[in-house]
Coordinates of C-alpha atoms and ligand atoms in Angstrom, one line a residue:
M1463 CA 58.6 99.0 28.4
D1464 CA 57.0 98.8 31.9
V1465 CA 59.1 101.0 34.3
Y1466 CA 59.1 98.2 36.9
D1467 CA 60.5 95.7 34.3
A1468 CA 63.2 98.3 33.5
I1469 CA 64.2 98.7 37.1
L1470 CA 64.6 95.0 37.5
M1471 CA 66.4 94.7 34.2
R1472 CA 69.1 97.3 34.9
R1473 CA 72.4 96.0 36.0
S1474 CA 75.7 97.8 36.2
T1475 CA 77.4 96.8 32.8
R1476 CA 81.2 96.7 32.8
S1477 CA 81.7 95.0 29.4
F1478 CA 80.6 96.6 26.2
N1479 CA 80.9 95.9 22.4
D1480 CA 82.1 98.7 20.1
T1481 CA 78.8 99.6 18.5
A1482 CA 78.3 103.4 18.7
V1483 CA 75.3 104.7 20.4
P1484 CA 73.1 106.7 17.9
S1485 CA 72.6 110.3 18.3
E1486 CA 68.7 109.9 18.8
S1487 CA 69.5 107.6 21.7
I1488 CA 72.0 110.0 23.3
I1489 CA 69.3 112.8 23.1
K1490 CA 66.8 110.5 24.8
L1491 CA 69.2 109.7 27.6
L1492 CA 69.9 113.4 28.2
E1493 CA 66.2 114.3 28.1
A1494 CA 65.7 111.6 30.7
G1495 CA 68.2 113.3 32.8
R1496 CA 66.8 116.8 32.2
W1497 CA 63.4 115.6 33.4
A1498 CA 64.6 114.2 36.7
P1499 CA 63.3 115.7 39.9
T1500 CA 65.5 118.3 41.5
G1501 CA 65.3 120.2 44.8
G1502 CA 63.7 123.6 44.3
N1503 CA 63.8 122.9 40.4
I1504 CA 67.3 124.3 40.6
Q1505 CA 68.4 121.9 37.8
P1506 CA 72.1 122.0 38.9
W1507 CA 73.4 119.4 36.4
K1508 CA 75.5 119.8 33.4
F1509 CA 75.9 116.7 31.2
I1510 CA 79.0 116.3 28.9
V1511 CA 78.7 113.7 26.2
V1512 CA 82.0 112.0 25.4
Q1513 CA 82.2 109.7 22.4
N1514 CA 85.8 110.4 21.2
P1515 CA 87.6 107.1 21.7
K1516 CA 90.9 108.9 22.5
K1517 CA 89.1 110.9 25.2
I1518 CA 87.3 107.8 26.5
G1519 CA 90.8 106.0 26.7
M1520 CA 92.2 109.1 28.6
I1521 CA 89.2 109.1 31.1
K1522 CA 89.8 105.4 31.7
M1523 CA 93.4 106.1 32.6
F1524 CA 92.2 108.3 35.3
S1525 CA 89.3 106.4 36.4
E1526 CA 90.1 103.3 38.7
G1527 CA 86.4 102.4 38.9
L1528 CA 85.8 102.4 35.1
R1529 CA 85.9 98.7 33.6
G1530 CA 85.4 97.8 30.0
T1531 CA 85.4 100.2 27.2
P1532 CA 82.3 102.1 26.7
T1533 CA 81.5 103.8 23.4
L1534 CA 79.9 106.7 25.3
I1535 CA 80.4 108.5 28.7
I1536 CA 78.1 111.0 30.2
A1537 CA 80.1 113.1 32.7
I1538 CA 77.6 114.7 35.1
C1539 CA 78.8 118.0 36.8
T1540 CA 77.1 120.3 39.2
E1541 CA 77.4 124.1 39.6
N1542 CA 76.9 124.2 43.4
R1543 CA 78.0 121.0 45.2
N1544 CA 75.9 120.4 48.4
W1545 CA 73.9 117.4 49.6
V1546 CA 70.7 118.5 47.6
T1547 CA 72.5 118.9 44.3
L1548 CA 74.3 115.5 44.9
L1549 CA 70.8 113.9 45.3
D1550 CA 69.7 115.7 42.1
I1551 CA 72.6 114.1 40.3
G1552 CA 71.7 110.7 41.6
M1553 CA 68.1 111.2 40.4
A1554 CA 69.3 112.2 36.9
A1555 CA 71.8 109.4 36.7
E1556 CA 69.0 106.9 37.5
N1557 CA 66.6 108.4 35.0
I1558 CA 69.4 108.1 32.4
S1559 CA 70.1 104.5 33.4
L1560 CA 66.5 103.4 33.2
E1561 CA 66.0 105.0 29.7
A1562 CA 69.3 103.2 28.7
V1563 CA 67.5 99.9 29.5
E1564 CA 64.6 100.8 27.2
L1565 CA 67.2 101.5 24.5
G1566 CA 69.0 98.1 24.9
L1567 CA 72.1 99.9 26.5
G1568 CA 74.0 99.1 29.6
T1569 CA 75.3 101.6 32.0
C1570 CA 77.5 101.8 35.0
A1571 CA 77.7 104.7 37.4
I1572 CA 81.4 105.5 38.2
A1573 CA 82.3 107.6 41.2
S1574 CA 86.1 106.2 41.5
F1575 CA 88.0 108.7 39.4
S1576 CA 90.5 111.4 39.7
E1577 CA 88.7 114.6 39.2
P1578 CA 91.5 117.1 38.4
P1579 CA 92.8 115.4 35.1
I1580 CA 89.3 114.7 33.8
K1581 CA 88.2 118.3 34.5
K1582 CA 91.3 119.4 32.6
L1583 CA 90.6 117.0 29.7
L1584 CA 86.9 118.0 29.4
E1585 CA 87.6 121.7 30.0
I1586 CA 85.4 121.8 33.0
P1587 CA 85.6 125.4 34.6
T1588 CA 87.1 125.5 38.2
E1589 CA 83.9 126.5 39.9
I1590 CA 82.0 123.4 38.4
E1591 CA 82.5 120.0 40.0
L1592 CA 82.5 116.6 38.3
I1593 CA 80.4 114.3 40.4
L1594 CA 79.6 111.0 38.3
L1595 CA 80.6 109.4 35.2
L1596 CA 78.1 107.1 33.5
S1597 CA 79.8 104.6 31.2
I1598 CA 77.3 103.6 28.5
G1599 CA 77.2 101.1 25.6
Y1600 CA 75.7 98.0 24.2
P1601 CA 76.5 95.1 26.5
D1602 CA 78.6 92.3 25.0
R1603 CA 77.4 89.9 27.7
T1604 CA 74.6 89.8 30.3
P1605 CA 76.0 91.3 33.5
R1606 CA 75.5 89.0 36.5
L1607 CA 72.7 89.9 38.9
R1608 CA 73.9 91.2 42.1
E1609 CA 72.5 90.0 45.4
K1610 CA 70.1 92.4 47.0
K1611 CA 69.1 92.5 50.6
S1612 CA 65.5 91.3 51.3
L1613 CA 62.7 93.6 51.7
E1614 CA 62.3 92.5 55.3
E1615 CA 65.9 93.6 56.0
I1616 CA 65.4 97.1 54.6
S1617 CA 61.7 98.0 55.1
Y1618 CA 59.7 98.6 58.2
C1619 CA 56.1 99.4 58.9
E1620 CA 55.1 102.4 61.1
K1621 CA 58.3 102.8 62.9
Y1622 CA 62.0 102.1 62.5
G1623 CA 62.3 98.4 63.2
G1624 CA 58.6 97.7 62.9
K1625 CA 57.9 94.4 61.3
L1626 CA 57.0 94.6 57.5
D1627 CA 53.4 93.4 57.6
L1628 CA 51.9 93.8 54.1
Ligands
FMN960 C1 77.2 106.4 43.5 C2 77.7 105.1 42.8 C3 79.0 105.0 42.5 C4 79.5 103.8 41.8 N1 80.8 103.8 41.4 C5 81.3 102.7 40.7 C6 82.6 102.6 40.4 O1 83.4 103.5 40.6 N2 83.0 101.5 39.7 C7 82.1 100.5 39.4 O2 82.5 99.5 38.7 N3 80.8 100.5 39.8 C8 80.3 101.5 40.5 N4 79.1 101.6 40.9 C9 78.2 100.5 40.5 C10 77.8 99.7 41.8 O3 79.0 98.9 42.1 C11 76.6 98.9 41.5 O4 75.5 99.7 41.3 C12 76.3 97.8 42.6 O5 77.4 96.8 42.7 C13 75.0 97.2 42.4 O6 74.9 96.4 41.2 P1 73.8 96.7 40.1 O7 73.9 98.2 39.7 O8 74.1 95.7 39.0 O9 72.5 96.4 40.8 C14 78.6 102.8 41.5 C15 77.2 102.9 41.8 C16 76.8 104.1 42.4 C17 75.4 104.2 42.7

């Protein structure tokens, strides 16, 4: 799949069917995260693969932002939270989300969750922070396309506010 096509096809998915994601696909998702750019090549991320339906149910209980019932959650943690590692996590999450498109999977980034109970559930050590959950599964309907700002609204030429003239 063309990368640009994958970028345009990706939509946050909040409704999944109950088909499990095969292990080979999960490995590809993790590899996509592993190869993301990272400041100073620090690679601060830790990815926790959660497939146990009971655990997914518990995570849902503590995640206000998680809609639908994904068959897979990848919890992304970092060793040393600062603005660079947060950017790294964002890069890894988008790599995973785009590879998911290639694999026919839907994803949604979830930042609205209560960290302490999920840390406890997933046995995440105190010094490690949970930054983002990615809910993943096969979509059971096509998610609606969100409106995006126009290029002219968000892009400039040569200086901030400079008219986009390409
Ligand atoms: C850092 C981040 C946190 C997000 N947290 C949530 C969330 O908690 N719950 C949710 O339903 N969607 C969440 N989203 C998904 C956004 O709502 C979604 O990306 C946005 O509405 C644009 O839609 P699109 O992804 O389909 O283009 C999050 C996205 C990002 C990047």
